[in-house]
Amino acid sequence: MADVEVRRSKRRRRTVSAYRDGDRIVVLIPASFSAEEETEWVETMVARIERAEQRTHLTDEELLARALRLSDEHLGGLAVPESVRWVSNQTARWGSCSLGERTIRLSERLRAMPAWVLDYVIVHELAHLLEPGHDARFWAWVDRYPRAERAKGYLLGWSEAARVSPPVEFDDAD
């Protein structure tokens, strides 16, 4: 288990939060928690942070495997990219797809997003391998992903909070 620091707060009533501070994970809990509750919440919060860190450190090979799994699950395995990789130069898009090369590029900003949002962007880009534009046929493919509407809302909210104008329909196919 990671090095953990527990901070009890008299002002906290029910909420528990955690964050990484260097090599340590800091868990903030109400002062009224019992030792048993503390142990339970520390384990829960450390696991959450470690899962989030694992997700954000996906390699390009792991991204490709994830895309192939999502294609199988939601697009009948019809969208098969040659590669999927993180890029740091996409500030106005969440992802992009090169049809000729069958490559998908994902903004590194997605590393901070929940897995289901990352999966939505991957499905969105995979759908471009089947339908290049943003017409009704394209959206019919994207909407096979069960959390598509929720993820669109999440990305719109994130963009508003960051005062970043979202691109039209989240991206344009190359």
mmCIF file of C-alpha atoms in Angstrom, residues 7-126:
data_model
loop_
_atom_site.group_PDB
_atom_site.id
_atom_site.type_symbol
_atom_site.label_atom_id
_atom_site.label_comp_id
_atom_site.label_asym_id
_atom_site.label_seq_id
_atom_site.Cartn_x
_atom_site.Cartn_y
_atom_site.Cartn_z
ATOM 1 C CA ARG A 7 -6.103 14.082 8.320
ATOM 2 C CA ARG A 8 -9.117 14.346 10.606
ATOM 3 C CA SER A 9 -11.255 17.467 10.501
ATOM 4 C CA LYS A 10 -13.812 18.633 13.059
ATOM 5 C CA ARG A 11 -15.505 20.683 10.330
ATOM 6 C CA ARG A 12 -16.056 17.630 8.133
ATOM 7 C CA ARG A 13 -19.302 15.822 8.910
ATOM 8 C CA ARG A 14 -19.712 13.061 6.320
ATOM 9 C CA THR A 15 -17.474 13.708 3.341
ATOM 10 C CA VAL A 16 -14.250 11.890 2.652
ATOM 11 C CA SER A 17 -11.739 12.968 0.043
ATOM 12 C CA ALA A 18 -8.224 12.057 -0.980
ATOM 13 C CA TYR A 19 -5.454 13.327 -3.188
ATOM 14 C CA ARG A 20 -1.853 12.534 -4.016
ATOM 15 C CA ASP A 21 0.821 14.776 -2.562
ATOM 16 C CA GLY A 22 4.133 13.620 -4.007
ATOM 17 C CA ASP A 23 4.715 10.004 -2.950
ATOM 18 C CA ARG A 24 1.986 10.184 -0.312
ATOM 19 C CA ILE A 25 -1.799 9.875 -0.531
ATOM 20 C CA VAL A 26 -3.614 12.261 1.828
ATOM 21 C CA VAL A 27 -7.055 11.125 3.012
ATOM 22 C CA LEU A 28 -9.331 13.704 4.647
ATOM 23 C CA ILE A 29 -12.015 12.297 6.977
ATOM 24 C CA PRO A 30 -14.388 13.601 9.656
ATOM 25 C CA ALA A 31 -12.882 13.667 13.168
ATOM 26 C CA SER A 32 -15.891 11.696 14.404
ATOM 27 C CA PHE A 33 -15.010 8.545 12.402
ATOM 28 C CA SER A 34 -14.130 5.433 14.379
ATOM 29 C CA ALA A 35 -10.858 3.598 13.783
ATOM 30 C CA GLU A 36 -12.814 0.968 11.839
ATOM 31 C CA GLU A 37 -14.440 3.615 9.604
ATOM 32 C CA GLU A 38 -11.057 5.239 9.072
ATOM 33 C CA THR A 39 -9.490 1.952 7.971
ATOM 34 C CA GLU A 40 -12.385 1.222 5.606
ATOM 35 C CA TRP A 41 -12.332 4.689 4.033
ATOM 36 C CA VAL A 42 -8.538 4.799 3.692
ATOM 37 C CA GLU A 43 -8.604 1.497 1.781
ATOM 38 C CA THR A 44 -11.449 2.747 -0.443
ATOM 39 C CA MET A 45 -9.860 6.093 -1.232
ATOM 40 C CA VAL A 46 -6.359 4.704 -1.843
ATOM 41 C CA ALA A 47 -7.866 2.153 -4.256
ATOM 42 C CA ARG A 48 -9.738 4.941 -6.101
ATOM 43 C CA ILE A 49 -6.615 7.038 -6.521
ATOM 44 C CA GLU A 50 -4.537 4.065 -7.658
ATOM 45 C CA ARG A 51 -7.231 3.056 -10.210
ATOM 46 C CA ALA A 52 -7.348 6.624 -11.546
ATOM 47 C CA GLU A 53 -3.558 6.741 -11.836
ATOM 48 C CA GLN A 54 -3.510 3.413 -13.648
ATOM 49 C CA ARG A 55 -6.071 4.681 -16.152
ATOM 50 C CA THR A 56 -4.140 7.848 -16.871
ATOM 51 C CA HIS A 57 -0.929 5.958 -17.548
ATOM 52 C CA LEU A 58 -2.296 3.829 -20.371
ATOM 53 C CA THR A 59 0.311 3.183 -23.048
ATOM 54 C CA ASP A 60 -0.481 3.563 -26.727
ATOM 55 C CA GLU A 61 -0.641 -0.236 -26.995
ATOM 56 C CA GLU A 62 -3.155 -0.345 -24.123
ATOM 57 C CA LEU A 63 -5.186 2.403 -25.818
ATOM 58 C CA LEU A 64 -5.281 0.341 -29.022
ATOM 59 C CA ALA A 65 -6.412 -2.746 -27.097
ATOM 60 C CA ARG A 66 -9.083 -0.665 -25.377
ATOM 61 C CA ALA A 67 -10.283 0.704 -28.734
ATOM 62 C CA LEU A 68 -10.498 -2.797 -30.212
ATOM 63 C CA ARG A 69 -12.513 -3.979 -27.194
ATOM 64 C CA LEU A 70 -14.864 -0.997 -27.476
ATOM 65 C CA SER A 71 -15.267 -1.620 -31.202
ATOM 66 C CA ASP A 72 -16.203 -5.229 -30.471
ATOM 67 C CA GLU A 73 -18.630 -4.275 -27.700
ATOM 68 C CA HIS A 74 -20.382 -1.335 -29.369
ATOM 69 C CA LEU A 75 -19.640 -1.344 -33.097
ATOM 70 C CA GLY A 76 -19.707 -5.035 -33.921
ATOM 71 C CA GLY A 77 -15.917 -5.087 -34.344
ATOM 72 C CA LEU A 78 -16.243 -3.161 -37.630
ATOM 73 C CA ALA A 79 -14.004 -0.213 -36.685
ATOM 74 C CA VAL A 80 -10.385 -1.350 -36.563
ATOM 75 C CA PRO A 81 -7.774 1.365 -36.104
ATOM 76 C CA GLU A 82 -4.107 0.866 -36.947
ATOM 77 C CA SER A 83 -3.046 2.858 -33.896
ATOM 78 C CA VAL A 84 -4.381 4.895 -30.988
ATOM 79 C CA ARG A 85 -2.091 7.304 -29.184
ATOM 80 C CA TRP A 86 -1.963 10.222 -26.773
ATOM 81 C CA VAL A 87 -0.987 13.621 -28.176
ATOM 82 C CA SER A 88 -0.198 16.866 -26.390
ATOM 83 C CA ASN A 89 -0.947 19.290 -29.237
ATOM 84 C CA GLN A 90 -4.767 18.971 -29.251
ATOM 85 C CA THR A 91 -6.180 21.848 -27.260
ATOM 86 C CA ALA A 92 -9.408 22.403 -29.203
ATOM 87 C CA ARG A 93 -10.341 18.753 -29.738
ATOM 88 C CA TRP A 94 -10.692 15.724 -27.507
ATOM 89 C CA GLY A 95 -9.659 13.372 -30.274
ATOM 90 C CA SER A 96 -9.121 13.095 -33.999
ATOM 91 C CA CYS A 97 -9.146 10.366 -36.581
ATOM 92 C CA SER A 98 -7.143 10.051 -39.781
ATOM 93 C CA LEU A 99 -9.224 7.944 -42.146
ATOM 94 C CA GLY A 100 -6.454 7.167 -44.642
ATOM 95 C CA GLU A 101 -4.015 5.977 -42.000
ATOM 96 C CA ARG A 102 -6.756 4.649 -39.677
ATOM 97 C CA THR A 103 -5.059 6.342 -36.725
ATOM 98 C CA ILE A 104 -6.741 7.853 -33.692
ATOM 99 C CA ARG A 105 -5.135 10.580 -31.612
ATOM 100 C CA LEU A 106 -6.448 11.446 -28.149
ATOM 101 C CA SER A 107 -5.820 14.676 -26.286
ATOM 102 C CA GLU A 108 -3.749 14.200 -23.152
ATOM 103 C CA ARG A 109 -6.418 16.289 -21.383
ATOM 104 C CA LEU A 110 -8.496 13.087 -21.375
ATOM 105 C CA ARG A 111 -6.069 11.512 -18.892
ATOM 106 C CA ALA A 112 -7.855 13.440 -16.139
ATOM 107 C CA MET A 113 -11.308 12.250 -17.192
ATOM 108 C CA PRO A 114 -13.267 9.257 -15.912
ATOM 109 C CA ALA A 115 -12.782 6.035 -17.895
ATOM 110 C CA TRP A 116 -16.325 6.151 -19.339
ATOM 111 C CA VAL A 117 -15.600 9.619 -20.829
ATOM 112 C CA LEU A 118 -12.347 8.373 -22.381
ATOM 113 C CA ASP A 119 -14.283 5.396 -23.759
ATOM 114 C CA TYR A 120 -16.880 7.714 -25.280
ATOM 115 C CA VAL A 121 -14.205 9.725 -27.117
ATOM 116 C CA ILE A 122 -12.629 6.503 -28.379
ATOM 117 C CA VAL A 123 -16.025 5.240 -29.619
ATOM 118 C CA HIS A 124 -16.631 8.642 -31.243
ATOM 119 C CA GLU A 125 -13.339 8.403 -33.131
ATOM 120 C CA LEU A 126 -13.921 4.740 -34.013
#
